[in-house]
Short mmCIF file of N, CA and C in Angstrom, two decimals:
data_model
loop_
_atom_site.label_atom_id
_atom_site.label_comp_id
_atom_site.label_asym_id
_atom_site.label_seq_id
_atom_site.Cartn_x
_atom_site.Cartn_y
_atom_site.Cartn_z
N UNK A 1 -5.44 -67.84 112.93
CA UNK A 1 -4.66 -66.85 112.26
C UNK A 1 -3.66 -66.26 113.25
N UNK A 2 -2.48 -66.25 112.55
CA UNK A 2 -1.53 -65.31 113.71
C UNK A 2 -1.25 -64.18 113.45
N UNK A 3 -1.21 -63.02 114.08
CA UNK A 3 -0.78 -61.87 113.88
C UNK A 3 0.56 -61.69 114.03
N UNK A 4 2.01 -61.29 113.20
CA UNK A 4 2.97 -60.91 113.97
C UNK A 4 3.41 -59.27 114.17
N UNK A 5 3.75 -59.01 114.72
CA UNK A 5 4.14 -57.80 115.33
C UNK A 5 5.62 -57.78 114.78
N UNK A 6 5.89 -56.57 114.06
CA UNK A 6 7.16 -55.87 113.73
C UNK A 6 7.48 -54.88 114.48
N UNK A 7 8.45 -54.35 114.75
CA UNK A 7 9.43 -54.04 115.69
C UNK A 7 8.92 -52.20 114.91
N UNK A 8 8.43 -51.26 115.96
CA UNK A 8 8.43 -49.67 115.31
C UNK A 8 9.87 -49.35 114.90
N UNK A 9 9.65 -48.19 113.87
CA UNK A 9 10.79 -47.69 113.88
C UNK A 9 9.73 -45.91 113.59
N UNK A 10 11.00 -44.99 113.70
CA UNK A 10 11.08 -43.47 113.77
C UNK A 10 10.38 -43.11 114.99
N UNK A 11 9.31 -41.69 114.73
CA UNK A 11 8.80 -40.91 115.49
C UNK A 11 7.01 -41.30 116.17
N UNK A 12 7.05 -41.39 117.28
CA UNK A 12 5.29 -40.84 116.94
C UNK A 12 4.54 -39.59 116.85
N UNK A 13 3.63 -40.00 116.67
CA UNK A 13 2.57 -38.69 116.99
C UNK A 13 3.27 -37.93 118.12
N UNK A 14 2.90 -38.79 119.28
CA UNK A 14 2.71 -38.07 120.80
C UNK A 14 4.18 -37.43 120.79
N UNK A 15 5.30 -38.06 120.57
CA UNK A 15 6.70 -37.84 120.87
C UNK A 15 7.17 -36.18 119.61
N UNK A 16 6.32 -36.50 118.47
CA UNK A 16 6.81 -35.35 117.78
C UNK A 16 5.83 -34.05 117.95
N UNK A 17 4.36 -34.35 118.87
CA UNK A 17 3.70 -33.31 119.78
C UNK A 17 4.85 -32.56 120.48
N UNK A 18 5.51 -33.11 121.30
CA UNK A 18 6.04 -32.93 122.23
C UNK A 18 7.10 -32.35 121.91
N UNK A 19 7.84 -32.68 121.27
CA UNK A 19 9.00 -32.09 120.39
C UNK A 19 8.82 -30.59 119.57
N UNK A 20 7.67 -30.79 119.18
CA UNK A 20 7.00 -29.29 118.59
C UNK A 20 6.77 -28.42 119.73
N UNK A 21 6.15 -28.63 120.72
CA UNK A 21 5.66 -27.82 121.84
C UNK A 21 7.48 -27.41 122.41
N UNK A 22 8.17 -28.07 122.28
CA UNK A 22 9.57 -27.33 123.18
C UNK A 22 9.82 -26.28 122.41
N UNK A 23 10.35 -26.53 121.16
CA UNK A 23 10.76 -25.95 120.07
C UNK A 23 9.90 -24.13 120.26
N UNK A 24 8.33 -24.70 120.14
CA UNK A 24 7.76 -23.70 119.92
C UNK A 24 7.96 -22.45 121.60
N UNK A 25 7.97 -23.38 122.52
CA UNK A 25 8.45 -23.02 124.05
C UNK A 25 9.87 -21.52 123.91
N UNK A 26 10.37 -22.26 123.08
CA UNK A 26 12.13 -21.66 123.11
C UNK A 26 11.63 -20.16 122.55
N UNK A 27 11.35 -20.09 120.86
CA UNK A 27 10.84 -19.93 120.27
C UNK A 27 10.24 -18.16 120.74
N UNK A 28 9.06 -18.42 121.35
CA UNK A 28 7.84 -17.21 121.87
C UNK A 28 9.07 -17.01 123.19
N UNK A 29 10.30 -17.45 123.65
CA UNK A 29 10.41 -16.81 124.59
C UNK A 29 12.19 -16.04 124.15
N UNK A 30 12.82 -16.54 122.70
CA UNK A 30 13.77 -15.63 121.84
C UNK A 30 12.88 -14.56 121.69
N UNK A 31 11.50 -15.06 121.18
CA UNK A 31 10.98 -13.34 120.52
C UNK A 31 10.61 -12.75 121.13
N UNK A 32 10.52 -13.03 122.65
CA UNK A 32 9.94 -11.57 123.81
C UNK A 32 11.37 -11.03 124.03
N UNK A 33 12.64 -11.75 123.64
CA UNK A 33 13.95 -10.67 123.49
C UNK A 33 14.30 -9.64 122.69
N UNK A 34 13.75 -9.86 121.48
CA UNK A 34 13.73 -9.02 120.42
C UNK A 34 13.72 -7.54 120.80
N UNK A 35 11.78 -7.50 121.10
CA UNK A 35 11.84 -6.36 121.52
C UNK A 35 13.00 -5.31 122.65
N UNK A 36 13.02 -6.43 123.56
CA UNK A 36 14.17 -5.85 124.95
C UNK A 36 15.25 -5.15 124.28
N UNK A 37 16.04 -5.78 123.43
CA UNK A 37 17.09 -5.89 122.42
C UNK A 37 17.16 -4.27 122.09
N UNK A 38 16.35 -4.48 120.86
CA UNK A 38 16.01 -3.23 120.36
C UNK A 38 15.75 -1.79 121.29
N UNK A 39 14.90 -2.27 122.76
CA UNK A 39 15.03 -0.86 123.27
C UNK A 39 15.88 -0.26 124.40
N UNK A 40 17.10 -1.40 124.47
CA UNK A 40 18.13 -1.61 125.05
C UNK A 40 19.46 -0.68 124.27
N UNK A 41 19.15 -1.18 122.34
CA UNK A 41 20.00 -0.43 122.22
C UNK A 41 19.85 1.44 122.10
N UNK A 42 18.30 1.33 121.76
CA UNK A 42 18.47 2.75 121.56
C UNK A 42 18.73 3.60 122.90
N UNK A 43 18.12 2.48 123.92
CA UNK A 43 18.79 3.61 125.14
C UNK A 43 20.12 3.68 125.22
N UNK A 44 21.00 2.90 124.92
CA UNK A 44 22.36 2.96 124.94
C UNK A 44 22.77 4.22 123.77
N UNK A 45 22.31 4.26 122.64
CA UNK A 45 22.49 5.14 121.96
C UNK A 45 22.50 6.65 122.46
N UNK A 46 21.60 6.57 123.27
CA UNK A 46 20.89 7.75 123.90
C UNK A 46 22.28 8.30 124.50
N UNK A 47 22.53 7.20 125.73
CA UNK A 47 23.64 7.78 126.63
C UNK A 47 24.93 7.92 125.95
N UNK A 48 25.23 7.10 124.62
CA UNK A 48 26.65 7.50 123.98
C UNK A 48 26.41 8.98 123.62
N UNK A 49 25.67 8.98 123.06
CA UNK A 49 25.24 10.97 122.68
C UNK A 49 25.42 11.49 123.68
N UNK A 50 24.45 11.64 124.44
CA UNK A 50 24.82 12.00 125.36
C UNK A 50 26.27 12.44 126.33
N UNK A 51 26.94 11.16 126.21
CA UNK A 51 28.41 11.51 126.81
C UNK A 51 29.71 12.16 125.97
N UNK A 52 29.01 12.13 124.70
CA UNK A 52 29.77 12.28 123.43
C UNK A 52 29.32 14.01 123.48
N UNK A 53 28.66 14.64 123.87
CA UNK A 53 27.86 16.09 124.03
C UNK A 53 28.92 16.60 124.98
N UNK A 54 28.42 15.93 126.08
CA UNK A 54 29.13 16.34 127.78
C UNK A 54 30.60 16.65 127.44
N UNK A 55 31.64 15.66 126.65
CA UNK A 55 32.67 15.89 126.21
C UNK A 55 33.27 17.06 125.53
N UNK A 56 32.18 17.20 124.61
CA UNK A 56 32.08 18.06 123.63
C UNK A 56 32.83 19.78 124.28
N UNK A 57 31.42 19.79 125.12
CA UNK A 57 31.27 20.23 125.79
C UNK A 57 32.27 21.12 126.68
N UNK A 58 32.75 19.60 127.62
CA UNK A 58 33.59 20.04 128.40
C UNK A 58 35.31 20.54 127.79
N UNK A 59 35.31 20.08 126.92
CA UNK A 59 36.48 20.13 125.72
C UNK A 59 36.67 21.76 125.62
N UNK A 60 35.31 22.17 125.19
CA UNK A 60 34.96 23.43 124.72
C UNK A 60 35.61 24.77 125.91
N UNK A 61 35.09 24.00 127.32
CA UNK A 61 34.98 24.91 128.20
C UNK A 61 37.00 24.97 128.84
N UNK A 62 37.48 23.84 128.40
CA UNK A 62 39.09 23.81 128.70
C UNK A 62 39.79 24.21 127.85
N UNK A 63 39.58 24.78 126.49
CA UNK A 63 39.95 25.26 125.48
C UNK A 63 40.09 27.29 126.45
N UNK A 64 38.97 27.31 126.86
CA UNK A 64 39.14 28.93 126.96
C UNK A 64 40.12 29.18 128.16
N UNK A 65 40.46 30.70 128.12
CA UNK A 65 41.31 30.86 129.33
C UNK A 65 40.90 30.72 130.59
N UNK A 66 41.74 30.63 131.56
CA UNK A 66 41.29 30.36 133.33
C UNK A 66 40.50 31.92 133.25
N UNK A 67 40.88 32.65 132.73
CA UNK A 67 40.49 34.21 133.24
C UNK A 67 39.47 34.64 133.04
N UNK A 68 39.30 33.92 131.93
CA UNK A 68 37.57 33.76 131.25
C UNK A 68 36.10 33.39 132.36
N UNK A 69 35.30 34.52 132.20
CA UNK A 69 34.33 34.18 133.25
C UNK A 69 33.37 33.70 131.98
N UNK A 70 33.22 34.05 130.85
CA UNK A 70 32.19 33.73 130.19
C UNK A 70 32.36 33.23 128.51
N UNK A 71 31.97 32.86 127.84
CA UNK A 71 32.13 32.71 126.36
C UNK A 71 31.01 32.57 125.46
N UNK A 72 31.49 32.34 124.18
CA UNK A 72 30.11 32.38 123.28
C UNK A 72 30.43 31.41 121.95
N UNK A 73 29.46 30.93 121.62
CA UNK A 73 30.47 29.98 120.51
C UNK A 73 29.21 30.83 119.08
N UNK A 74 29.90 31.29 118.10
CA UNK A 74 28.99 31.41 117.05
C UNK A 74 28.58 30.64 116.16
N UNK A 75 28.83 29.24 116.64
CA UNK A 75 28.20 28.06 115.51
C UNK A 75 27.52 27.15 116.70
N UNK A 76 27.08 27.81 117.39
CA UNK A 76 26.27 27.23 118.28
C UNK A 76 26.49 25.78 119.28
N UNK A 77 27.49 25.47 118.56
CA UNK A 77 27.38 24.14 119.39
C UNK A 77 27.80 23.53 120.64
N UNK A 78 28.61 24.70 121.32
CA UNK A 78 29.07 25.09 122.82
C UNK A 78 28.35 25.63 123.74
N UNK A 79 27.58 26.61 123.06
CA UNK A 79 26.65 27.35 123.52
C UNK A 79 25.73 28.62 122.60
N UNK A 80 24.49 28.30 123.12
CA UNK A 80 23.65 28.50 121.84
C UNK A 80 24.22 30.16 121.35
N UNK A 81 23.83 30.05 119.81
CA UNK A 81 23.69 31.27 119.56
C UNK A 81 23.00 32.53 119.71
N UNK A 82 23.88 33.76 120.16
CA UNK A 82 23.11 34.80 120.59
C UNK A 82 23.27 34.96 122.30
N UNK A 83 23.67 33.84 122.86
CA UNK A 83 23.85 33.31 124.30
C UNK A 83 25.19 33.46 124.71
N UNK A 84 25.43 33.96 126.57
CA UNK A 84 26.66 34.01 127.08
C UNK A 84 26.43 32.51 127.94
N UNK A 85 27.28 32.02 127.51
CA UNK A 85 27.53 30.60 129.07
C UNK A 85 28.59 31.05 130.02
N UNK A 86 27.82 31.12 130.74
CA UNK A 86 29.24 31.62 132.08
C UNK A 86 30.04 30.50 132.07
N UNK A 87 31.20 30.72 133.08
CA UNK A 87 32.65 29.72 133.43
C UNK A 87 32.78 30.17 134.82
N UNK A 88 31.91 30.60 135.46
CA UNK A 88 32.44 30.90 137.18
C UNK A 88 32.19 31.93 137.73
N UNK A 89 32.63 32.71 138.64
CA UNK A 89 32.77 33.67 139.25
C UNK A 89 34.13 34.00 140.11
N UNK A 90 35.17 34.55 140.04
CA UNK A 90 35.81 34.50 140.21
C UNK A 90 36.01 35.27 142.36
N UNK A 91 34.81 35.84 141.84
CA UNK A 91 34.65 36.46 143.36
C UNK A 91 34.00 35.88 144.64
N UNK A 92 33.40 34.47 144.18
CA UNK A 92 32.86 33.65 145.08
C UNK A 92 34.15 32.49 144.62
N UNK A 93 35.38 32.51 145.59
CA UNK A 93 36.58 30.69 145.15
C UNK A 93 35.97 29.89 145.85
N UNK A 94 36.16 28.63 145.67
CA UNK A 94 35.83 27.82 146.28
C UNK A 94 34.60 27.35 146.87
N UNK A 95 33.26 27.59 146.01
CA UNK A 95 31.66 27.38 145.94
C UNK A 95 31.73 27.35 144.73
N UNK A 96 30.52 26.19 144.73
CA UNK A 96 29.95 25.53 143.22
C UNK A 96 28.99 26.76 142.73
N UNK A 97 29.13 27.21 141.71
CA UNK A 97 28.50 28.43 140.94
C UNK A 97 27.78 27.16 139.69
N UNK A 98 26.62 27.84 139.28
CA UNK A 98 26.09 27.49 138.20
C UNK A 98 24.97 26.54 138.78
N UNK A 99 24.86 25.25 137.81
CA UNK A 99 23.93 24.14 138.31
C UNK A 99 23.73 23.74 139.48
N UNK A 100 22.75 22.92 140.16
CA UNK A 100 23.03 22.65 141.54
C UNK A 100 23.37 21.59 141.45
N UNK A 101 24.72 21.00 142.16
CA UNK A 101 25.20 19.79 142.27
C UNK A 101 25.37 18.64 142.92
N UNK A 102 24.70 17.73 143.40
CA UNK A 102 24.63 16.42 144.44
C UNK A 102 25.79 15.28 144.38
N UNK A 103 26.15 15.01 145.79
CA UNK A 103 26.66 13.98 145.52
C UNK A 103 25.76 12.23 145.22
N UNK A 104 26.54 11.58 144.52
CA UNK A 104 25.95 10.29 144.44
C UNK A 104 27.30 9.06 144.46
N UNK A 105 27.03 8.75 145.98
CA UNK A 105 28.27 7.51 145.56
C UNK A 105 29.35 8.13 146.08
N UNK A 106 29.64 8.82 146.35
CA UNK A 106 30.68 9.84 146.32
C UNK A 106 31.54 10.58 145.21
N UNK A 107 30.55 10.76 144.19
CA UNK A 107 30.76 11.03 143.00
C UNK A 107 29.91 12.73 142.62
N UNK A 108 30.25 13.78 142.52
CA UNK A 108 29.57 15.12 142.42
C UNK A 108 28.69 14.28 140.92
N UNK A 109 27.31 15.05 140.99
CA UNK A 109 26.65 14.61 140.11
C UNK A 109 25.92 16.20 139.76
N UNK A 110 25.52 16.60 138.17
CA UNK A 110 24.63 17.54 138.32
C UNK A 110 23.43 17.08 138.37
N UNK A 111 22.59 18.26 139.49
CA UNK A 111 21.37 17.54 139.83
C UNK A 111 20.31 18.14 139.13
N UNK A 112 19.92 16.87 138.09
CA UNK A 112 18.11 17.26 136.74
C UNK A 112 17.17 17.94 137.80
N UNK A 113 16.91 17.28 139.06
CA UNK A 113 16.04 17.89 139.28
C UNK A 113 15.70 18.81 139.93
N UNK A 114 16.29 19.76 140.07
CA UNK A 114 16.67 21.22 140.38
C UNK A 114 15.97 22.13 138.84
N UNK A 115 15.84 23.13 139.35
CA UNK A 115 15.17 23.85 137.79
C UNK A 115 17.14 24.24 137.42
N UNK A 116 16.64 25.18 136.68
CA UNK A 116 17.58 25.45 135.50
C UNK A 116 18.13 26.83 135.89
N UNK A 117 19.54 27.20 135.78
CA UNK A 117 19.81 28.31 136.36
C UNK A 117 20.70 28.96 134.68
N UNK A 118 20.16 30.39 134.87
CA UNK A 118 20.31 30.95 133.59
C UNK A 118 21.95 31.21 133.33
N UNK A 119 22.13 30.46 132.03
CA UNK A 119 23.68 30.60 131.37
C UNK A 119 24.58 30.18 131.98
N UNK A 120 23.91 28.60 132.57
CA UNK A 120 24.56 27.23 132.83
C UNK A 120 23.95 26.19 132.41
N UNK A 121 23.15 26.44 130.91
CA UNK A 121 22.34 25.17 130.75
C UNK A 121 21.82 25.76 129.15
N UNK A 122 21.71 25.18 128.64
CA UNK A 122 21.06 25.13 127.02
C UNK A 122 20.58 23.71 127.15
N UNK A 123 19.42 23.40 125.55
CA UNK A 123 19.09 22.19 125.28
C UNK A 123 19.65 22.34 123.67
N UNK A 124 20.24 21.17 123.51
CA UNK A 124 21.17 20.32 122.19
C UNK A 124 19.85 20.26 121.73
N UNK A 125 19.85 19.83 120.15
CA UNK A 125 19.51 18.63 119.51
C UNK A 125 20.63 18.34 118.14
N UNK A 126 21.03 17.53 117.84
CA UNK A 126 21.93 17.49 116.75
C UNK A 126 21.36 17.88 115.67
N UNK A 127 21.72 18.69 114.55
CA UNK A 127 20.89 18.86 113.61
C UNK A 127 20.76 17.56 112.81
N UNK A 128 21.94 16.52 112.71
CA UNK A 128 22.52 15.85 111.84
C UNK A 128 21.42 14.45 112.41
N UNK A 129 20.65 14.44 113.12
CA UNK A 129 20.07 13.57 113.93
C UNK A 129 18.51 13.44 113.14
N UNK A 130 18.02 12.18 112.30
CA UNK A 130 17.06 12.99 112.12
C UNK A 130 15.81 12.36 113.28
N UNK A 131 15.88 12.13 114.24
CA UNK A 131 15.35 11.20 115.21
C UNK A 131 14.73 13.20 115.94
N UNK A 132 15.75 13.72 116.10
CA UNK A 132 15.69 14.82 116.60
C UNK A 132 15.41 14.94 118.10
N UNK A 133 16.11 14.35 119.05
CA UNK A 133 16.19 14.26 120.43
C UNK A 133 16.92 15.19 120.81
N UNK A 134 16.43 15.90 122.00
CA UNK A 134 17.29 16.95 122.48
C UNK A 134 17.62 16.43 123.65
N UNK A 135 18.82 16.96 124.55
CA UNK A 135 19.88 17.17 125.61
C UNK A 135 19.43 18.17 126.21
N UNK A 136 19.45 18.07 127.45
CA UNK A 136 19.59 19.07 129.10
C UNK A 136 21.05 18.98 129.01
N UNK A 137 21.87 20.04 128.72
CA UNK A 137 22.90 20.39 129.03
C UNK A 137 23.31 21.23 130.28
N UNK A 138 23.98 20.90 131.42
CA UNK A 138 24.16 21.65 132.60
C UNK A 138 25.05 21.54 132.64
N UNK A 139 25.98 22.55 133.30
CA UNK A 139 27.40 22.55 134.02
C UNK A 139 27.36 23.63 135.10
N UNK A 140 28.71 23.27 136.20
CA UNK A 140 28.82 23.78 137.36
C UNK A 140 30.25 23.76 137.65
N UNK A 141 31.06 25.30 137.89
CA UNK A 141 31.93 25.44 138.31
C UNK A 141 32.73 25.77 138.85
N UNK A 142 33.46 25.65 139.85
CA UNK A 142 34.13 26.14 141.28
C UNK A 142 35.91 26.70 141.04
N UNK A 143 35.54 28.02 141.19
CA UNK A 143 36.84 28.97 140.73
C UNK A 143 37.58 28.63 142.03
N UNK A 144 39.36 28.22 141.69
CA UNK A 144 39.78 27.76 143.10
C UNK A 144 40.33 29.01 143.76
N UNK A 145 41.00 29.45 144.64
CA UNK A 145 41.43 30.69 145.37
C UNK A 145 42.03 31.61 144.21
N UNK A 146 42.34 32.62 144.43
CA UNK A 146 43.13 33.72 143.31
C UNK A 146 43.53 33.25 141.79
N UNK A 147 41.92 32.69 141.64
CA UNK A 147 42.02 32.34 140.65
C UNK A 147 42.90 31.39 139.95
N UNK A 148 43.48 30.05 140.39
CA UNK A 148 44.45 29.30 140.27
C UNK A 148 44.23 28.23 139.19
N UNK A 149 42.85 27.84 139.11
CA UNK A 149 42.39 27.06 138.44
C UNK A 149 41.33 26.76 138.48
N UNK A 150 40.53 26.39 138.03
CA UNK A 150 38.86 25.49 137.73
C UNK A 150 38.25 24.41 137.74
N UNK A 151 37.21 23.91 138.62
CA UNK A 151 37.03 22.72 138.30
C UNK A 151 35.44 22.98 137.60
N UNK A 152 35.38 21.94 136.43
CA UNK A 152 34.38 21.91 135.66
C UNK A 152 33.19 20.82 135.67
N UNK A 153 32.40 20.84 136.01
CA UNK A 153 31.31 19.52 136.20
C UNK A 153 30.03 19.84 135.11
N UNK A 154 30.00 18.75 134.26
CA UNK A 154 29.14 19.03 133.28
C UNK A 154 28.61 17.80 133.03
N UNK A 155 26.92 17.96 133.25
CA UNK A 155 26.27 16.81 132.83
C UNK A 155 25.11 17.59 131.58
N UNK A 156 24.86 16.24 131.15
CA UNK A 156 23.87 16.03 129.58
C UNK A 156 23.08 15.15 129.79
N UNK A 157 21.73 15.21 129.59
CA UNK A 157 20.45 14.32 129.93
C UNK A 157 19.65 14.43 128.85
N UNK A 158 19.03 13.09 128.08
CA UNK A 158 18.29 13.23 127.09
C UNK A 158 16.89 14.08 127.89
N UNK A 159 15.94 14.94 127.06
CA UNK A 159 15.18 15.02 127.37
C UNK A 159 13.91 14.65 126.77
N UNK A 160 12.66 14.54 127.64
CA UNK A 160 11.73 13.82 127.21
C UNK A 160 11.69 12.33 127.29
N UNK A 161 10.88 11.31 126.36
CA UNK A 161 10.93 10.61 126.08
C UNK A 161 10.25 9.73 127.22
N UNK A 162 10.49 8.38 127.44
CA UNK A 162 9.97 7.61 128.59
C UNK A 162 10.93 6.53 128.76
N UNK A 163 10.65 6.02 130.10
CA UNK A 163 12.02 5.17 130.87
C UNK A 163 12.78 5.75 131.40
N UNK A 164 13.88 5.06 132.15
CA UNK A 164 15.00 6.28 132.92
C UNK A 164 15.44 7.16 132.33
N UNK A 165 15.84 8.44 132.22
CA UNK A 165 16.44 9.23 131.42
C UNK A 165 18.07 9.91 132.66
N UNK A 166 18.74 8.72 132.34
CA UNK A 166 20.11 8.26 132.84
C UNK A 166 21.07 9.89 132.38
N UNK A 167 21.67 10.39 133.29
CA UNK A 167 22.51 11.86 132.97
C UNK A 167 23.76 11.04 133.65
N UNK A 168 24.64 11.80 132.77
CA UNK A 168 25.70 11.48 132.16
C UNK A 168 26.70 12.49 133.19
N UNK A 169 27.85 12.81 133.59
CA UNK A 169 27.90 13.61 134.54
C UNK A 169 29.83 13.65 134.20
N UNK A 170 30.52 14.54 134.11
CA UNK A 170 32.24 14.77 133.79
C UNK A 170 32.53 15.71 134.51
N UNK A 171 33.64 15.48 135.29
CA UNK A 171 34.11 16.16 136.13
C UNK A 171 35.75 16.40 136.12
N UNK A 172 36.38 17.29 135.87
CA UNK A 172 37.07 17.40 135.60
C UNK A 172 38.00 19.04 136.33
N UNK A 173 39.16 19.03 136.55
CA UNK A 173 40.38 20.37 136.67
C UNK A 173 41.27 20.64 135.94
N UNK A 174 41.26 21.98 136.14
CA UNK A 174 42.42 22.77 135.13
C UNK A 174 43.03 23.78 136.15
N UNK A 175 44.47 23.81 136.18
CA UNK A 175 45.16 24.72 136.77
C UNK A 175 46.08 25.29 136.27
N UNK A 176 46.64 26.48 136.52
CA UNK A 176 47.86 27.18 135.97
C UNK A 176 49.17 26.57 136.31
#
């Protein structure tokens, strides 16, 4: 009796094992991105608020006059209601008044971890937010000689939460 042998054609077993195992390889290592993804963006979210506050913020504080040592906003969102936020001292020029401020980089930074100095700092939360995260709002600012102009340094830091909690930091002058 002769046996003949025909020529294979397609896949085998072993070869479409193997083919499954890559696939599945790729696979478990897209979906350990997922998560990253996701808590990548909300921290990013975090810091757009955040810098979107600081602005706010600092907007608020270049709106008032140079002469202005202090202000009050009655819709709260400059500075809380019922509350004075200072703008300086006009009798100490040229020293950082308010927050305590570090350099980083060569960049003035306000420094979180310093405590809190009264009516240079409130905590945000947006009402419109319903996540409801609040902001370390700080600022610090250096009246220049006879009163000529201001420089304003204002940082915003989510508070709470876990992972870096990255502050946001604007620095900015105004002169006559």
């Amino acid at each position: 009796m002769r046996l003949s042998f025909q020529k294979q054609r397609g896949f085998t077993l072993i070869e479409m094992l193997v083919a499954t195992l890559i696939m599945l390889i790729g696979l478990v290592a897209v979906a350990q991105l997922v998560p990253f993804a996701i808590q990548l963006n909300t921290t990013n979210r975090y810091d757009s608020t955040a810098l979107v506050i600081a602005q706010r913020e600092m907007e608020g504080m270049l709106n008032q006059p140079l002469s202005a040592t202090a202000f009050t906003d009655p819709q709260g969102l400059l500075c809380p209601v019922g509350s004075t936020c200072n703008l300086g001292n006009p009798a100490t020029p040229n020293q950082v008044v308010g927050s305590p401020v570090v350099m980083v980089n060569g960049r003035p930074m306000i420094d979180f971890s310093a405590g809190q100095v009264a009516n240079y700092n409130f905590s945000f939360t947006d009402p419109n937010d319903p996540s409801g995260v609040a902001y370390d709002v700080r600022w610090a600012v250096i009246t220049f000689t006879n009163a000529a102009g201001k420089r304003f340094m204002v940082g915003v830091r989510r508070q709470g939460g876990n992972g870096p909690l990255q502050a946001v930091t604007l620095d900015t002058m105004v002169e006559k």
